[in-house]
Coordinates of C-alpha atoms and ligand atoms in Angstrom, one line a residue:
X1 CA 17.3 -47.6 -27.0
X2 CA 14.3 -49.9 -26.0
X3 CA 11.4 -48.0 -24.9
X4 CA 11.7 -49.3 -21.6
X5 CA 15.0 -48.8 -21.0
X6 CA 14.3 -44.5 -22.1
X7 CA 11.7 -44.9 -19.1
X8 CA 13.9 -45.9 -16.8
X9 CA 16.8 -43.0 -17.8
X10 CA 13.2 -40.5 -17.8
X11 CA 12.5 -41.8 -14.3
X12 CA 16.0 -41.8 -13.0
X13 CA 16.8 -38.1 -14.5
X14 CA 13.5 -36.8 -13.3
X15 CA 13.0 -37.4 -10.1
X16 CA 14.8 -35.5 -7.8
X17 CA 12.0 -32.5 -8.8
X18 CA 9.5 -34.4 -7.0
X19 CA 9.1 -32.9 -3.0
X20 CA 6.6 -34.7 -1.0
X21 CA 5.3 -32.8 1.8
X22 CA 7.1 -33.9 4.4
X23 CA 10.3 -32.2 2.6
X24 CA 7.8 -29.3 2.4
X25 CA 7.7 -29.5 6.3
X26 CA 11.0 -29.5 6.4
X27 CA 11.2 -26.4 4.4
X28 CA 8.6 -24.8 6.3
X29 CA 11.2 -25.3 9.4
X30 CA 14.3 -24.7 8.1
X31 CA 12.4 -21.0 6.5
X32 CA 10.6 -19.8 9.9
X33 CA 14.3 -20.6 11.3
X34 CA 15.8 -18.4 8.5
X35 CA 13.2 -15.9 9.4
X36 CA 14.0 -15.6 13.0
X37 CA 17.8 -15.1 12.1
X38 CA 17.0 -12.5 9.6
X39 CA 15.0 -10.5 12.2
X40 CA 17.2 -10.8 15.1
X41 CA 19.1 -8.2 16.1
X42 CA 22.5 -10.4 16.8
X43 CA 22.1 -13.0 14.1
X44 CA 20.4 -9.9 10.6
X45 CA 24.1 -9.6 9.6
X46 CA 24.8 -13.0 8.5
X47 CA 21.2 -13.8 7.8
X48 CA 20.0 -15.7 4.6
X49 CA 16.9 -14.1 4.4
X50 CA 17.7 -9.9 4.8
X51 CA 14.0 -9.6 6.5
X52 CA 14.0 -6.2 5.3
X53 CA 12.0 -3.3 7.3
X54 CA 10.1 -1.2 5.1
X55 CA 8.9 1.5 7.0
X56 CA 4.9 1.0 6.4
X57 CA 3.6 0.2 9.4
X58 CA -0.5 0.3 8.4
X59 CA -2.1 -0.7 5.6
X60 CA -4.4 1.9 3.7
X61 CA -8.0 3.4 5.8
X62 CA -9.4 4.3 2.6
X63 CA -9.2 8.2 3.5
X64 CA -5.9 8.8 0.9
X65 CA -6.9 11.4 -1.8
X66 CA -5.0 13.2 -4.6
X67 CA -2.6 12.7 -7.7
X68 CA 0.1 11.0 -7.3
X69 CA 3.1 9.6 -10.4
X70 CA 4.1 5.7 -9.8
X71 CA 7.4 4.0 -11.3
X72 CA 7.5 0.5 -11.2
X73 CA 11.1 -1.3 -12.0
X74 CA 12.3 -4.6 -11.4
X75 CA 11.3 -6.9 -14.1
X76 CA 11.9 -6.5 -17.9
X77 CA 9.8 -3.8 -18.6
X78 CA 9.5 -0.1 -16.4
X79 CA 6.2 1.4 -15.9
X80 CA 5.2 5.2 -15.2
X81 CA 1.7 5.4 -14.1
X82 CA -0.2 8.4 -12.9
X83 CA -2.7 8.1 -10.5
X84 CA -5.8 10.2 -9.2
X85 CA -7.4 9.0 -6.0
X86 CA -11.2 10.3 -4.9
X87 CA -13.3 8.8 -2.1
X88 CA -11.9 5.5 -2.6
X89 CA -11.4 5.3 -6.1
X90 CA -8.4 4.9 -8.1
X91 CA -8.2 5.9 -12.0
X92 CA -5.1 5.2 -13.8
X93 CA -3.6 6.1 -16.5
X94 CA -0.1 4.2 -17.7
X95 CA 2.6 3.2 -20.0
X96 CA 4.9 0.8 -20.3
X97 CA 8.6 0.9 -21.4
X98 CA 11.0 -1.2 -22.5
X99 CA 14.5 -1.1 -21.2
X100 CA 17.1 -2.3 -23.1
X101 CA 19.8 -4.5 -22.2
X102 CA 22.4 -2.2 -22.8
X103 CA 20.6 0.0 -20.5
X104 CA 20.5 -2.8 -17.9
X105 CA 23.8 -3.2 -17.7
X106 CA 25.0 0.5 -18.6
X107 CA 26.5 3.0 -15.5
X108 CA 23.5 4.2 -13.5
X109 CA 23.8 7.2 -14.5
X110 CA 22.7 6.2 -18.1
X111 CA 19.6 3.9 -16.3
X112 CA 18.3 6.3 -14.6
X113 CA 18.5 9.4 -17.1
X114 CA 16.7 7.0 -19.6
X115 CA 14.2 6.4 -16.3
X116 CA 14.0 10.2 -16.4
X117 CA 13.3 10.5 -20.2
X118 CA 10.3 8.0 -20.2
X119 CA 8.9 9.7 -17.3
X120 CA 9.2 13.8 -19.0
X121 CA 7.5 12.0 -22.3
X122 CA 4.8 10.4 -19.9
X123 CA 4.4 13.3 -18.0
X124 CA 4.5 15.9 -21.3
X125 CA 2.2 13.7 -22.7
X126 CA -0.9 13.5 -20.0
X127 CA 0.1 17.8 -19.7
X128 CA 1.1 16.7 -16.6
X129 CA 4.6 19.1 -16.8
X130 CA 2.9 22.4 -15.7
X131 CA 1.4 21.1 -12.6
X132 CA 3.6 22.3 -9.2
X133 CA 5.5 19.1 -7.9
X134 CA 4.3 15.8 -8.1
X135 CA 4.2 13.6 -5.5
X136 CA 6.0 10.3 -6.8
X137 CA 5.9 6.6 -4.9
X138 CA 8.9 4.7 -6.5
X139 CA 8.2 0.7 -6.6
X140 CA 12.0 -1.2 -7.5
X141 CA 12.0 -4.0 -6.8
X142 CA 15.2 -5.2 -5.4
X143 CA 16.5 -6.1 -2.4
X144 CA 17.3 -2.7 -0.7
X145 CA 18.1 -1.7 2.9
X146 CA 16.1 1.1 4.0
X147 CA 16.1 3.4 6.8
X148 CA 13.0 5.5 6.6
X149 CA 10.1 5.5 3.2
X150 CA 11.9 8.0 0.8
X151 CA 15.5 6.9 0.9
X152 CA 16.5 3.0 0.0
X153 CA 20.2 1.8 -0.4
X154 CA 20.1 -1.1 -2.9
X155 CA 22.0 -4.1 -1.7
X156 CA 22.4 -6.5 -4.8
X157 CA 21.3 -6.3 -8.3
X158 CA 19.1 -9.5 -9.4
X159 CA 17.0 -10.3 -12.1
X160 CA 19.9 -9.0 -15.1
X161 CA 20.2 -5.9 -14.1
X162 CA 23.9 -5.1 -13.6
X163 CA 24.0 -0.9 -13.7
X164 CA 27.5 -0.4 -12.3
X165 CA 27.7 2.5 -9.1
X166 CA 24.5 1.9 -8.2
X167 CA 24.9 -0.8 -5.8
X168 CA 24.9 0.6 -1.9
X169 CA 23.6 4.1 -3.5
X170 CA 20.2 5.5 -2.5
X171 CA 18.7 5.0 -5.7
X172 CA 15.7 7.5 -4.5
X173 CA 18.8 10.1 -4.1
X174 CA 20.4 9.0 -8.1
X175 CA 16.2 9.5 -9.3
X176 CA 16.1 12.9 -8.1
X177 CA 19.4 13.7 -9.6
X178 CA 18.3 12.6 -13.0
X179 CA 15.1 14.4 -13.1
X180 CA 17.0 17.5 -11.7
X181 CA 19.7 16.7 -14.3
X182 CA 17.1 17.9 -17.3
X183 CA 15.5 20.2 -15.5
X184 CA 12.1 20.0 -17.7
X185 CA 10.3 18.0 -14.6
X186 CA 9.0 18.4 -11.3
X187 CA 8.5 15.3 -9.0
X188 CA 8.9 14.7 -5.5
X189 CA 10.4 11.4 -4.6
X190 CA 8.3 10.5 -1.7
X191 CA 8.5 6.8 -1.0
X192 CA 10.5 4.2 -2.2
X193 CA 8.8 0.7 -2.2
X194 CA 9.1 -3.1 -3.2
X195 CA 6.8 -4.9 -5.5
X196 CA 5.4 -7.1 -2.8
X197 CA 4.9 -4.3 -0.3
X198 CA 3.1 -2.0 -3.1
X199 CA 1.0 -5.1 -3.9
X200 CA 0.2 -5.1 -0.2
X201 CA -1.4 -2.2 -0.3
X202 CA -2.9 -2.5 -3.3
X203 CA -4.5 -5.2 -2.2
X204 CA -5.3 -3.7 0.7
X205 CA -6.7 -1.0 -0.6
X206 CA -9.8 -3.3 -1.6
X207 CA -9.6 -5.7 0.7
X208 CA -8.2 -4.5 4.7
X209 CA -7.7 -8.3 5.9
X210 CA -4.7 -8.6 2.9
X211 CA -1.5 -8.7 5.1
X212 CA 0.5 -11.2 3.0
X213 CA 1.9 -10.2 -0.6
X214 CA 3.4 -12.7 -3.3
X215 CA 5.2 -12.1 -6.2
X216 CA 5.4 -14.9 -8.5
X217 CA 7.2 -13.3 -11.9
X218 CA 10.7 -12.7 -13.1
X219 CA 11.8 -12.7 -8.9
X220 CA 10.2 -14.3 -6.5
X221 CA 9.1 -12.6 -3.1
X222 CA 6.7 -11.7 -0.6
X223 CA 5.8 -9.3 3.0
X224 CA 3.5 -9.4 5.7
X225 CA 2.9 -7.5 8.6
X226 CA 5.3 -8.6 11.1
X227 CA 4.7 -7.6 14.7
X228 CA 7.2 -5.0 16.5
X229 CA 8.0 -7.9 19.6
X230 CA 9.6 -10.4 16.5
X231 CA 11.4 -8.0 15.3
X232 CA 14.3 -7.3 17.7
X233 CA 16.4 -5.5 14.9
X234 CA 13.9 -2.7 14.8
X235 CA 15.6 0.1 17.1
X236 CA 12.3 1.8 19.2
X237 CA 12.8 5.4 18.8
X238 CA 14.9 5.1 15.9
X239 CA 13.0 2.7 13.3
X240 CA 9.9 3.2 15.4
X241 CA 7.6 5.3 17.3
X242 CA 6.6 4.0 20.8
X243 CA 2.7 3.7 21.4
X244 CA 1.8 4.3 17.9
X245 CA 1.7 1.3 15.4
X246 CA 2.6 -2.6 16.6
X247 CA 3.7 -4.3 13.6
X248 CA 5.9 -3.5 10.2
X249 CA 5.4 -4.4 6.9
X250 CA 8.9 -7.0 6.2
X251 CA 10.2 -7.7 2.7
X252 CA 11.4 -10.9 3.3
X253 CA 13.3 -11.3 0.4
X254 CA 12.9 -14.8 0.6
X255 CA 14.7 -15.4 -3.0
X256 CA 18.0 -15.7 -1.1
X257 CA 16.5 -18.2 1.0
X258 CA 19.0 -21.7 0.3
X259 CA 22.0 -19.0 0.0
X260 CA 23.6 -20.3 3.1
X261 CA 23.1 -24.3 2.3
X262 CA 19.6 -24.8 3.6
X263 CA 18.1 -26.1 0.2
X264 CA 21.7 -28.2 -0.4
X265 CA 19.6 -31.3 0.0
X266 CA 16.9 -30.9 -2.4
X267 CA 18.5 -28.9 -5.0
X268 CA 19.4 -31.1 -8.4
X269 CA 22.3 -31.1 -10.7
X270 CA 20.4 -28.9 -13.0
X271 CA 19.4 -26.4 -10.7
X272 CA 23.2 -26.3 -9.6
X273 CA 24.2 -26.3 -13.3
X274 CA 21.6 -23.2 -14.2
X275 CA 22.7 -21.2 -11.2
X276 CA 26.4 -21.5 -12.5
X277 CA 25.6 -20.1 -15.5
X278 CA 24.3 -16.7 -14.0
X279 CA 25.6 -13.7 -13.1
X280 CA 25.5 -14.2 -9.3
X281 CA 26.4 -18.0 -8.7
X282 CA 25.8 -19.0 -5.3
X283 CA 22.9 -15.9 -4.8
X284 CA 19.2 -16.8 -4.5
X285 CA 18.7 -20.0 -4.7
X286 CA 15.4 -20.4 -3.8
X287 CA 14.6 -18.1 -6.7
X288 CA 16.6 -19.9 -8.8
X289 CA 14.2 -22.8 -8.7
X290 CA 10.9 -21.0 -8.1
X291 CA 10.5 -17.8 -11.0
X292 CA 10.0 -16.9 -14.6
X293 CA 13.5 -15.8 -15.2
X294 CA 15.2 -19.4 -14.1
X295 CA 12.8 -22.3 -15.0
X296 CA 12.7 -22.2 -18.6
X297 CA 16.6 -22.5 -18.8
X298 CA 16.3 -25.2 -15.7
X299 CA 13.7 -27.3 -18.0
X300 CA 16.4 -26.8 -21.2
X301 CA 18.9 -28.1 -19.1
X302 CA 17.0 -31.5 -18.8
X303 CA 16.1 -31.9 -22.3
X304 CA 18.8 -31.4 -23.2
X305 CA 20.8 -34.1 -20.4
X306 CA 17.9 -36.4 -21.7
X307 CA 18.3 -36.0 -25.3
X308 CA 22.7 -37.1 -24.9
X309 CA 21.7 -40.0 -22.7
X310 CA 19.3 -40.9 -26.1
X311 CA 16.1 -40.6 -24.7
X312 CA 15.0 -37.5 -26.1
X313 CA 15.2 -36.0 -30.0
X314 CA 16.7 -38.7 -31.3
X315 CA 19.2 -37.9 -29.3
X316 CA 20.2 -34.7 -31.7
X317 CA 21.4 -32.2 -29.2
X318 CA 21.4 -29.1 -31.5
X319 CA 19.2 -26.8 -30.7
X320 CA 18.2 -28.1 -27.3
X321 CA 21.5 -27.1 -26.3
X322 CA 21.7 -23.2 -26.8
X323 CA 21.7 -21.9 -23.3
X324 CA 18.5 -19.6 -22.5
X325 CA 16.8 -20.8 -25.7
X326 CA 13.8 -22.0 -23.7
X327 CA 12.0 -19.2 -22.8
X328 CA 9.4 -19.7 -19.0
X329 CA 6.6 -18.6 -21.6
X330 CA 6.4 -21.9 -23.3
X331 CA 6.3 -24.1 -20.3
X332 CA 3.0 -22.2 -19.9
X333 CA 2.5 -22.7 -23.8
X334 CA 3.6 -26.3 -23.6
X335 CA 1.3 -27.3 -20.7
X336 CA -1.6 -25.6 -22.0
X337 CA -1.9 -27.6 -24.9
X338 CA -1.1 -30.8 -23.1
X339 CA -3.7 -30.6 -20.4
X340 CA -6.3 -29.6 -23.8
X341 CA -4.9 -33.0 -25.1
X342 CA -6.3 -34.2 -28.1
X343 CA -3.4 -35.9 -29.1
X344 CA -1.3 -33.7 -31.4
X345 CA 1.1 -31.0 -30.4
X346 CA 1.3 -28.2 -33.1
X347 CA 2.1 -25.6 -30.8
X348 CA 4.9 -27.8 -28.9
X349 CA 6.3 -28.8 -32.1
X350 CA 6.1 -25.2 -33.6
X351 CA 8.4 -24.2 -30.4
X352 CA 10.9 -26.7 -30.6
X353 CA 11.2 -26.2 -34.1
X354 CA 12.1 -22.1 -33.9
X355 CA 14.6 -23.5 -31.4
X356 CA 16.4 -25.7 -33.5
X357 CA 15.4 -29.2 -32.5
X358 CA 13.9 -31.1 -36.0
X359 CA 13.9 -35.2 -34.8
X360 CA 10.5 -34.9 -32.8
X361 CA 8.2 -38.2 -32.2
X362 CA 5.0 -37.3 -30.4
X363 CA 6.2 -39.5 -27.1
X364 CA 8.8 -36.6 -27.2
X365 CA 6.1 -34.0 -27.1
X366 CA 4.4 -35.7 -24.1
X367 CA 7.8 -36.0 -22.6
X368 CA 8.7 -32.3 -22.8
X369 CA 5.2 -31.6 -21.5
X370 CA 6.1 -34.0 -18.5
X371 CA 9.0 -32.4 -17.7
X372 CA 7.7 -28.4 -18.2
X373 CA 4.8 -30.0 -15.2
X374 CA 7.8 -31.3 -12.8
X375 CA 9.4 -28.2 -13.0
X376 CA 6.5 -25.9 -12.7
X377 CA 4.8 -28.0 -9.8
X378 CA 8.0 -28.1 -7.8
X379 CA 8.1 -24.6 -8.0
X380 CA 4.1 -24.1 -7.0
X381 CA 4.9 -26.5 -4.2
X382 CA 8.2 -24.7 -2.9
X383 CA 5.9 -21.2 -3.0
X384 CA 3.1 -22.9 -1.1
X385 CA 5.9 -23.8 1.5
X386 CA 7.2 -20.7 2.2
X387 CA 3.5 -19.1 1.8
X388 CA 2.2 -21.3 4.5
X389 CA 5.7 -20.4 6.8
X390 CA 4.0 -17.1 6.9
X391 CA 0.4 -18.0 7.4
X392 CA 1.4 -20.2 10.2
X393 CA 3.7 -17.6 11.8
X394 CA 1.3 -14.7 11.6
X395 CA -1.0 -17.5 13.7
X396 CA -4.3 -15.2 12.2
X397 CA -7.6 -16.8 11.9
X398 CA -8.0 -15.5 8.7
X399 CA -5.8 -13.8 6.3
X400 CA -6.1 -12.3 2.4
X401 CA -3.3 -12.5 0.3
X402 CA -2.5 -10.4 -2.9
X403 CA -0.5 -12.1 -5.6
X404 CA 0.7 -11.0 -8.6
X405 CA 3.2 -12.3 -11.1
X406 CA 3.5 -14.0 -14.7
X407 CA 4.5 -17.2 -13.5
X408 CA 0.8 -16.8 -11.2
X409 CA -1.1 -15.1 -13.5
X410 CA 0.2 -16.8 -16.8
X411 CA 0.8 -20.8 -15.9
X412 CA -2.1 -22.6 -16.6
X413 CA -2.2 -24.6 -13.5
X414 CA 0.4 -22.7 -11.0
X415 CA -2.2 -20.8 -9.2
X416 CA -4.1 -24.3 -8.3
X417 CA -1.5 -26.2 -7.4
X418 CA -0.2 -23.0 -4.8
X419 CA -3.8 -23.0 -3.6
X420 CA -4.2 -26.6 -3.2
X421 CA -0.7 -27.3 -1.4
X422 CA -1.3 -24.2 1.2
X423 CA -4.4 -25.7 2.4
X424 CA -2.6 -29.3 3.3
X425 CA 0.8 -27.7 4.7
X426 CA -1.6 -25.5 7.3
X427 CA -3.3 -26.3 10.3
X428 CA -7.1 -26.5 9.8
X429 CA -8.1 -23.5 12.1
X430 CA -6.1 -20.7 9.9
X431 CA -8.5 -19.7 6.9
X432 CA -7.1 -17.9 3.9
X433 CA -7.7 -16.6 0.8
X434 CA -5.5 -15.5 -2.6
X435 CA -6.2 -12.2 -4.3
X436 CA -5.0 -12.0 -7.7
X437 CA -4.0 -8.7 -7.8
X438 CA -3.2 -6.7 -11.2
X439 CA -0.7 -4.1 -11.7
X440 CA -0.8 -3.1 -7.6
X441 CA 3.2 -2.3 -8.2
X442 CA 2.0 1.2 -9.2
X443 CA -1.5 1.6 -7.6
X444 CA 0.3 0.4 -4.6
X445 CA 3.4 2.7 -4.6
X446 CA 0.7 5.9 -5.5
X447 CA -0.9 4.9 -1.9
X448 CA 2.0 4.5 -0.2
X449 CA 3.3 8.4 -1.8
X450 CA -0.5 9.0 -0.4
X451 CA 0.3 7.8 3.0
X452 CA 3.7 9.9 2.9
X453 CA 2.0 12.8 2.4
X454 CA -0.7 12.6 5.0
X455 CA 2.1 12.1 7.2
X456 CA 4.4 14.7 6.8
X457 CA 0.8 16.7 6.6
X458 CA 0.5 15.5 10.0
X459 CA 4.0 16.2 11.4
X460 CA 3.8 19.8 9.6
X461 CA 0.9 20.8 11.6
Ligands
GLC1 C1 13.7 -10.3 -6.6 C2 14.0 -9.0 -5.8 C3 12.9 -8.7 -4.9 C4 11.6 -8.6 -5.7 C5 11.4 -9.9 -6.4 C6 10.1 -10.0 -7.2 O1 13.7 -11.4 -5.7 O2 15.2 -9.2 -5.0 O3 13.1 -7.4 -4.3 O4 10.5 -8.4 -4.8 O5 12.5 -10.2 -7.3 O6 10.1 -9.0 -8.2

């Protein structure tokens, strides 16, 4: 094929991934709209966007003390951290575990006694099993419907987790069980929290004007502190004290945002071909096309439609067409050496080949790179959107906001081009600023546990 004539295909293929900002307004719209249904008390039900309450209303004071055992699950790896907090100081101590796939996808039962057995070695190991009852905060992250801090219903599994009977159980209730189960470990399931709210208060924890939280990794999410008045589903009395606090942290769960057609008009063939291939067609679409465990397989699936219409490889499909092949790491891998440019692509070359793919020219290697940028700049772009629905709708004259992620923190470029595109999609009077913030899914669920505690404290007395 002539050279110009692969251009042309290139051109034609690509460019649906480009959004310029008006479609990004038009997102913005269509997600404050979403928004509004999910918190309304006649429209939640058959909302896109759950808008889920999570039952912290402030953000740390800084006057939490003690010791305190964190889990963190909801990506591929679970963490147990144990936590000490004096006069405003955290130390941490952690470790991280692998869970298998089998265990992903075994009963819940299995999951969590295998939760249990990582936490009795953790705790054995730090001599923590002689100490009376540890309070424990409990960061899993997946959408779950809650009706008070220590109890949490999960709604859907995401992310490749498919543990059967868990699904509508209170998987603070099937934690307890477990560790009761062996019988060798003392923990007190106090609070039950989402990655984005635990980085909230993480975040907040150093800084008090963080009201926002983004996740940017395997999922895609984010919370802020909502006021009571928008939120008509919130029951006073019931989900609320009167006269006490006037706003709620919300998990948006924004990853389901699209679920009900709103993204039909921007969404390719590809990102409709990669969400048939998962185990929840049809569910989170926005997600689908925004985090680590979708765009590597969405930037396969164009190589490889480029390599049959000849542009690409030769046009040698082997390799290039083994679904989930392409892992989101080298898109960061990829782009990394093409923005160092000096004109050779070892590393690019070195990744197609473990994948299979031998015909490469180097116009293939900047091609690739082009297409890992599309795909990882739509996605920056589509964040900043629904980043800049919240700045706008909180209406603050200044607001901090924690991120955390390995699409954020890993991408070369991703946290730039978020950055960049918030400050053009808001108005000029609402300053902001990101926090990259590390590992808050434990720190954060240890201060939450904290807040529990002072509370009941409170109540007790
Ligand atoms: C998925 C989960 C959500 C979580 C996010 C980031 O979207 O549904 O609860 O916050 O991933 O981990």
């Amino acid at each position: 094929m002539l050279l110009e004539k692969k251009k042309q295909k290139f051109d034609e293929i690509t460019k649906d991934f480009l959004i310029d900002t008006d479609g990004l307004r038009k997102i913005m719209v269509l997600l404050e709209q979403a928004f509004d249904k999910g918190l309304a008390m006649e429209t939640a039900s058959s909302a896109s966007v759950l808008m889920l309450p999570t039952y912290v209303q402030s953000i740390p004071d800084g006057t939490e003390q003690g010791e305190f055992l964190a889990l963190d699950l909801g990506g591929t790896n679970f963490r147990i951290f144990f936590v000490k907090i004096i006069n405003r100081e955290m130390k941490v101590k952690s470790t991280t575990c692998c869970v298998p796939n089998d265990v992903m996808k075994a009963t819940g039962e299995e999951l969590f006694d295998y939760i249990a057995k990582c936490i009795a070695e953790f705790m054995k190991e730090h001599g923590l099993t002689k100490s009376k009852s540890l309070p424990l905060g409990f960061t899993f992250s997946f959408a779950c419907k809650q009706d008070g801090l220590a109890s949490a219903r999960l709604i859907a599994w995401t992310k490749g987790f498919k543990a059967s009977g868990v699904e509508n159980e209170d998987v603070a209730e099937l934690l307890r069980s477990a560790c009761q189960r062996r019988g060798d470990i003392n923990v007190d399931v106090v609070a039950v929290l989402n990655d984005t709210t635990a980085t909230l208060m993480a975040s907040a924890f150093e800084r008090n004007s963080c009201q926002i939280a983004v996740i940017v990794g395997t999922g895609t999410n984010a919370c802020y502190m909502e006021k009571l008045e928008k939120c008509g589903k919130l029951r006073k009395g019931i989900d609320f004290e009167e006269g006490t606090f006037d706003e709620m942290c919300i998990n948006t769960e924004w990853g389901s945002f699209g679920d009900h057609g709103e993204l039909d008009w921007l969404r390719t063939d590809f990102d409709q071909q990669v969400d048939e291939a998962t185990i929840n067609p049809g569910h989170q679409l926005f997600l689908k096309m925004t985090s680590g465990m979708y765009l590597g397989e969405t930037v396969r699936a164009v190589l490889e439609r480029l390599t049959r219409e000849g542009v690409l490889f030769g046009g040698q499909t082997e390799g290039i067409s083994k679904h989930g092949l392409f892992l989101t790491k080298y898109i960061s891998e990829i782009e990394s050496e093409f923005i160092e440019n000096d004109g050779t692509f070892p590393k690019t070359l070195q990744i197609l080949k473990v994948m299979g793919v031998e015909e490469v020219s180097q116009l293939d290697c900047i091609r690739v790179a082009t297409i890992c940028t599309l795909i990882s700049t739509r996605a920056a772009h589509l964040i900043a959107a629904a980043t800049a629905t919240i700045i706008k709708r909180m209406g603050k004259p200044f607001v901090s906001i924690g991120v955390d992620g390995s699409v954020y923190r890993f991408h070369p470029t991703f946290s730039r081009l978020l950055d960049e595109k918030i400050s053009e999609l808001i108005d000029k009077n609402l300053k902001y600023e990101l926090l990259l913030s590390i590992d808050g899914s434990g720190r954060g669920a240890a201060l939450v546990a904290a807040v529990a505690m002072r509370m009941n404290k409170k109540f007790h007395c």
